[in-house]
Amino acid sequence: MTPPATSAVPAMPVGLAVDVAAFAMHDGALRVLLVQRGELPHARDWALPGGLVLSGEELHEAALRVLRTETTVELEPRHLEQFHTFGEVGRDPRGRIVSVAHLAVLPHGTVEVSGGGHTLGAEWFSAHQPPALAFDHQSILDRALARLQLRLEYANLALEFLPETFTLPELQGVHEAILNRKLDKRNFRKRLLAQGVLTPSGERRTGVGRPAQLYRKAKSARSAAL
C-alpha cells in the first residue's frame, strides 16, 4: 500500500550562541557580571554576556571571547564549564538561536569592569536579586545558580572564589553567599575539615582579636573542573 504523500517542510536555519554566567565574590556577597545591551532587541536592557559562535571556534573559546569583548575582563576564569543548552522556540526574536550556557568563576579581586564591543556598559549585580534581564537570561541565571550550589557539594567550587590562602570564616562566607542562607559554624568547620580538601598554610592573619589560621586547597583535593 502506497503511503500518503507528505509535503516537505523546509528546515529553519539555526544559529549557535553562547551565554556566560560569570560570578565573583565582592564584599561578602555573590555577584554576577551583566552587560547593558546597546542594540535591538532589548536595547539598554541588562543581559548576560553572550554572542554567536564563529566558524571554526570551539564553544569554550567563544565563551571566553564574548566575556572579554563585552566586559573588558582580561583575566582567565578560575573555572569555566558548560552547564545547559537553551533552545526553546521563540527565545530570541531575531530567529531560531540555540545557546550553550557557560558558568564561570572569575579570580578573586576581579572588580573593575566596563562595557566593550556593542555594549553600553558592564556592572556587577547581586546574583540572587538581579535587575530584569533580556531574553531568557533569568532562566539561564537561575539554572547557573542551581549548578553552582550543586558544585559546592561535590567539586569544592567555593575554593575557586578565594585567594590562595584564606580563613575558615571566609570560606564559610562563600558557601553562605552561594546558598543564600546562614550555616552553622561548628557543623560547617567539622564537615569541611573532615573532607581533607584543606591544608593549613602555616601562616596566620593578624588583626583585631586572635590571629586566624590560614588555609589553602590541599593538593589532593578534587579539582572543581572535573
Tab-separated table of C-alpha atoms in Angstrom:
chain	number	residue	atom	x	y	z
A	1	MET	CA	0.000	0.000	0.000
A	2	THR	CA	1.422	3.351	-1.028
A	3	PRO	CA	1.893	5.725	1.926
A	4	PRO	CA	0.132	9.081	1.657
A	5	ALA	CA	2.209	11.885	0.203
A	6	THR	CA	3.535	14.433	2.663
A	7	SER	CA	4.674	17.946	1.946
A	8	ALA	CA	8.265	18.676	2.846
A	9	VAL	CA	8.766	21.368	5.475
A	10	PRO	CA	11.912	23.417	4.867
A	11	ALA	CA	14.362	23.345	7.755
A	12	MET	CA	14.670	26.563	9.708
A	13	PRO	CA	18.194	27.998	9.869
A	14	VAL	CA	19.551	27.663	13.395
A	15	GLY	CA	22.184	29.887	14.951
A	16	LEU	CA	24.551	28.687	17.673
A	17	ALA	CA	25.395	31.048	20.535
A	18	VAL	CA	26.975	31.072	23.981
A	19	ASP	CA	25.891	32.944	27.107
A	20	VAL	CA	28.119	33.261	30.167
A	21	ALA	CA	27.017	33.488	33.792
A	22	ALA	CA	30.221	34.836	35.376
A	23	PHE	CA	30.368	35.005	39.173
A	24	ALA	CA	32.674	36.518	41.780
A	25	MET	CA	32.583	37.422	45.472
A	26	HIS	CA	32.557	41.141	46.342
A	27	ASP	CA	32.238	42.430	49.910
A	28	GLY	CA	30.907	39.098	51.134
A	29	ALA	CA	28.168	38.843	48.504
A	30	LEU	CA	27.837	36.708	45.378
A	31	ARG	CA	27.812	38.884	42.269
A	32	VAL	CA	27.048	38.159	38.626
A	33	LEU	CA	28.537	40.131	35.742
A	34	LEU	CA	25.939	41.747	33.451
A	35	VAL	CA	26.175	43.926	30.356
A	36	GLN	CA	23.814	46.642	29.159
A	37	ARG	CA	22.837	45.918	25.585
A	38	GLY	CA	23.451	48.628	23.013
A	39	GLU	CA	21.458	47.125	20.146
A	40	LEU	CA	17.968	45.844	19.398
A	41	PRO	CA	16.339	43.688	20.541
A	42	HIS	CA	16.325	44.589	24.238
A	43	ALA	CA	18.442	47.720	23.738
A	44	ARG	CA	19.521	49.234	27.084
A	45	ASP	CA	18.358	46.135	28.972
A	46	TRP	CA	20.717	44.107	31.143
A	47	ALA	CA	21.834	40.687	29.980
A	48	LEU	CA	24.453	38.018	30.462
A	49	PRO	CA	27.483	38.379	28.178
A	50	GLY	CA	26.839	36.355	25.048
A	51	GLY	CA	27.001	36.121	21.279
A	52	LEU	CA	27.065	33.863	18.246
A	53	VAL	CA	29.785	31.237	17.862
A	54	LEU	CA	32.171	31.985	15.000
A	55	SER	CA	33.010	29.485	12.278
A	56	GLY	CA	35.753	27.119	13.433
A	57	GLU	CA	35.525	28.366	17.022
A	58	GLU	CA	35.296	25.954	19.957
A	59	LEU	CA	32.486	26.651	22.417
A	60	HIS	CA	34.796	27.472	25.327
A	61	GLU	CA	36.753	29.807	23.050
A	62	ALA	CA	33.533	31.615	22.140
A	63	ALA	CA	32.601	31.945	25.818
A	64	LEU	CA	35.978	33.478	26.662
A	65	ARG	CA	35.790	35.802	23.650
A	66	VAL	CA	32.376	37.271	24.472
A	67	LEU	CA	33.357	37.657	28.125
A	68	ARG	CA	36.453	39.633	27.148
A	69	THR	CA	34.979	41.713	24.329
A	70	GLU	CA	31.711	42.648	26.059
A	71	THR	CA	33.079	43.310	29.558
A	72	THR	CA	36.812	44.045	29.025
A	73	VAL	CA	37.682	41.298	31.547
A	74	GLU	CA	41.152	40.058	30.609
A	75	LEU	CA	41.797	37.642	33.476
A	76	GLU	CA	41.389	33.913	32.810
A	77	PRO	CA	38.438	32.434	34.738
A	78	ARG	CA	39.372	30.168	37.641
A	79	HIS	CA	36.633	27.830	36.437
A	80	LEU	CA	34.647	27.545	33.185
A	81	GLU	CA	32.107	24.873	32.280
A	82	GLN	CA	29.135	24.261	30.023
A	83	PHE	CA	26.058	23.534	32.114
A	84	HIS	CA	22.944	23.605	29.915
A	85	THR	CA	21.658	24.198	26.385
A	86	PHE	CA	18.747	26.588	25.866
A	87	GLY	CA	16.900	26.102	22.593
A	88	GLU	CA	13.257	26.979	23.158
A	89	VAL	CA	11.448	28.236	20.070
A	90	GLY	CA	10.987	31.996	20.297
A	91	ARG	CA	13.686	32.594	22.926
A	92	ASP	CA	15.237	35.162	20.556
A	93	PRO	CA	13.068	37.384	18.307
A	94	ARG	CA	15.818	37.503	15.672
A	95	GLY	CA	15.360	33.843	14.756
A	96	ARG	CA	15.992	30.311	15.991
A	97	ILE	CA	19.118	30.589	18.134
A	98	VAL	CA	20.328	27.822	20.420
A	99	SER	CA	22.583	28.925	23.275
A	100	VAL	CA	25.099	26.770	25.135
A	101	ALA	CA	25.287	28.373	28.577
A	102	HIS	CA	28.583	28.515	30.481
A	103	LEU	CA	29.301	29.054	34.168
A	104	ALA	CA	32.468	30.994	35.008
A	105	VAL	CA	34.195	31.862	38.279
A	106	LEU	CA	36.402	34.914	37.944
A	107	PRO	CA	39.583	35.304	40.020
A	108	HIS	CA	39.449	36.850	43.475
A	109	GLY	CA	39.725	40.617	43.235
A	110	THR	CA	38.125	40.961	39.781
A	111	VAL	CA	36.141	44.140	40.406
A	112	GLU	CA	36.753	46.784	37.763
A	113	VAL	CA	34.775	46.109	34.567
A	114	SER	CA	33.463	48.231	31.714
A	115	GLY	CA	31.444	47.639	28.591
A	116	GLY	CA	33.080	46.706	25.318
A	117	GLY	CA	32.033	45.903	21.775
A	118	HIS	CA	28.375	46.811	21.243
A	119	THR	CA	27.502	47.048	24.939
A	120	LEU	CA	26.762	50.309	26.724
A	121	GLY	CA	28.314	49.187	29.991
A	122	ALA	CA	29.077	46.302	32.326
A	123	GLU	CA	28.465	46.040	36.064
A	124	TRP	CA	28.351	43.578	38.936
A	125	PHE	CA	24.907	42.859	40.393
A	126	SER	CA	23.573	40.695	43.193
A	127	ALA	CA	23.346	37.186	41.755
A	128	HIS	CA	20.231	36.470	43.813
A	129	GLN	CA	18.496	39.806	43.112
A	130	PRO	CA	19.495	40.972	39.619
A	131	PRO	CA	17.613	43.570	37.558
A	132	ALA	CA	15.141	42.445	34.895
A	133	LEU	CA	17.097	40.544	32.245
A	134	ALA	CA	16.746	40.353	28.469
A	135	PHE	CA	15.669	37.258	26.517
A	136	ASP	CA	15.519	34.139	28.756
A	137	HIS	CA	18.596	35.161	30.722
A	138	GLN	CA	16.813	34.989	34.079
A	139	SER	CA	16.181	31.296	33.406
A	140	ILE	CA	19.849	30.860	32.470
A	141	LEU	CA	20.958	32.635	35.652
A	142	ASP	CA	18.588	30.572	37.809
A	143	ARG	CA	19.962	27.326	36.391
A	144	ALA	CA	23.543	28.613	36.763
A	145	LEU	CA	22.926	29.324	40.449
A	146	ALA	CA	21.473	25.836	40.926
A	147	ARG	CA	24.539	24.362	39.224
A	148	LEU	CA	26.839	26.469	41.381
A	149	GLN	CA	25.109	25.278	44.551
A	150	LEU	CA	25.410	21.664	43.407
A	151	ARG	CA	29.114	22.084	42.684
A	152	LEU	CA	29.670	23.191	46.268
A	153	GLU	CA	28.871	19.687	47.433
A	154	TYR	CA	30.928	17.511	45.114
A	155	ALA	CA	33.622	19.656	43.499
A	156	ASN	CA	34.698	22.177	46.164
A	157	LEU	CA	33.959	25.041	43.798
A	158	ALA	CA	33.823	27.545	46.675
A	159	LEU	CA	37.625	27.379	46.838
A	160	GLU	CA	37.852	28.958	43.383
A	161	PHE	CA	36.269	32.179	44.709
A	162	LEU	CA	39.050	32.775	47.248
A	163	PRO	CA	42.697	33.884	47.132
A	164	GLU	CA	45.429	31.271	47.548
A	165	THR	CA	45.188	31.421	51.362
A	166	PHE	CA	42.013	32.111	53.339
A	167	THR	CA	40.374	31.668	56.728
A	168	LEU	CA	37.565	29.244	57.534
A	169	PRO	CA	35.108	32.130	58.151
A	170	GLU	CA	35.918	33.444	54.661
A	171	LEU	CA	35.246	30.011	53.152
A	172	GLN	CA	32.003	29.718	55.094
A	173	GLY	CA	31.038	33.154	53.817
A	174	VAL	CA	31.383	31.941	50.216
A	175	HIS	CA	29.153	28.948	50.923
A	176	GLU	CA	26.541	31.148	52.594
A	177	ALA	CA	26.606	33.687	49.756
A	178	ILE	CA	26.084	30.994	47.123
A	179	LEU	CA	23.404	29.133	49.080
A	180	ASN	CA	21.817	32.438	50.167
A	181	ARG	CA	21.388	31.244	53.763
A	182	LYS	CA	23.332	31.027	57.023
A	183	LEU	CA	25.192	27.872	58.056
A	184	ASP	CA	26.004	26.542	61.500
A	185	LYS	CA	29.645	27.432	62.190
A	186	ARG	CA	30.573	24.304	64.147
A	187	ASN	CA	28.975	21.835	61.741
A	188	PHE	CA	30.455	23.619	58.716
A	189	ARG	CA	34.009	23.500	60.062
A	190	LYS	CA	33.702	19.893	61.169
A	191	ARG	CA	32.441	18.767	57.760
A	192	LEU	CA	34.977	20.730	55.708
A	193	LEU	CA	37.976	19.686	57.760
A	194	ALA	CA	36.862	16.042	57.649
A	195	GLN	CA	36.779	16.096	53.828
A	196	GLY	CA	40.531	16.618	53.597
A	197	VAL	CA	40.226	19.332	50.957
A	198	LEU	CA	42.064	21.945	53.062
A	199	THR	CA	45.562	22.130	54.432
A	200	PRO	CA	46.968	24.686	56.910
A	201	SER	CA	49.271	27.183	55.231
A	202	GLY	CA	51.411	27.601	58.349
A	203	GLU	CA	50.508	31.292	58.493
A	204	ARG	CA	48.041	33.342	60.485
A	205	ARG	CA	46.217	36.556	59.652
A	206	THR	CA	46.662	39.214	62.294
A	207	GLY	CA	44.184	41.951	63.034
A	208	VAL	CA	41.511	42.576	65.600
A	209	GLY	CA	41.268	39.699	68.065
A	210	ARG	CA	43.015	36.341	67.935
A	211	PRO	CA	45.170	35.681	64.814
A	212	ALA	CA	43.235	33.457	62.404
A	213	GLN	CA	44.678	30.275	60.894
A	214	LEU	CA	45.099	30.483	57.130
A	215	TYR	CA	44.317	27.517	54.883
A	216	ARG	CA	44.827	26.633	51.238
A	217	LYS	CA	43.384	23.992	48.934
A	218	ALA	CA	45.015	20.628	49.520
A	219	LYS	CA	46.895	19.134	46.574
A	220	SER	CA	44.774	16.016	46.925
A	221	ALA	CA	41.512	17.984	46.693
A	222	ARG	CA	39.317	17.087	43.776
A	223	SER	CA	39.527	19.672	41.016
A	224	ALA	CA	36.448	21.844	40.532
A	225	ALA	CA	36.937	21.466	36.760
A	226	LEU	CA	36.067	17.734	36.860
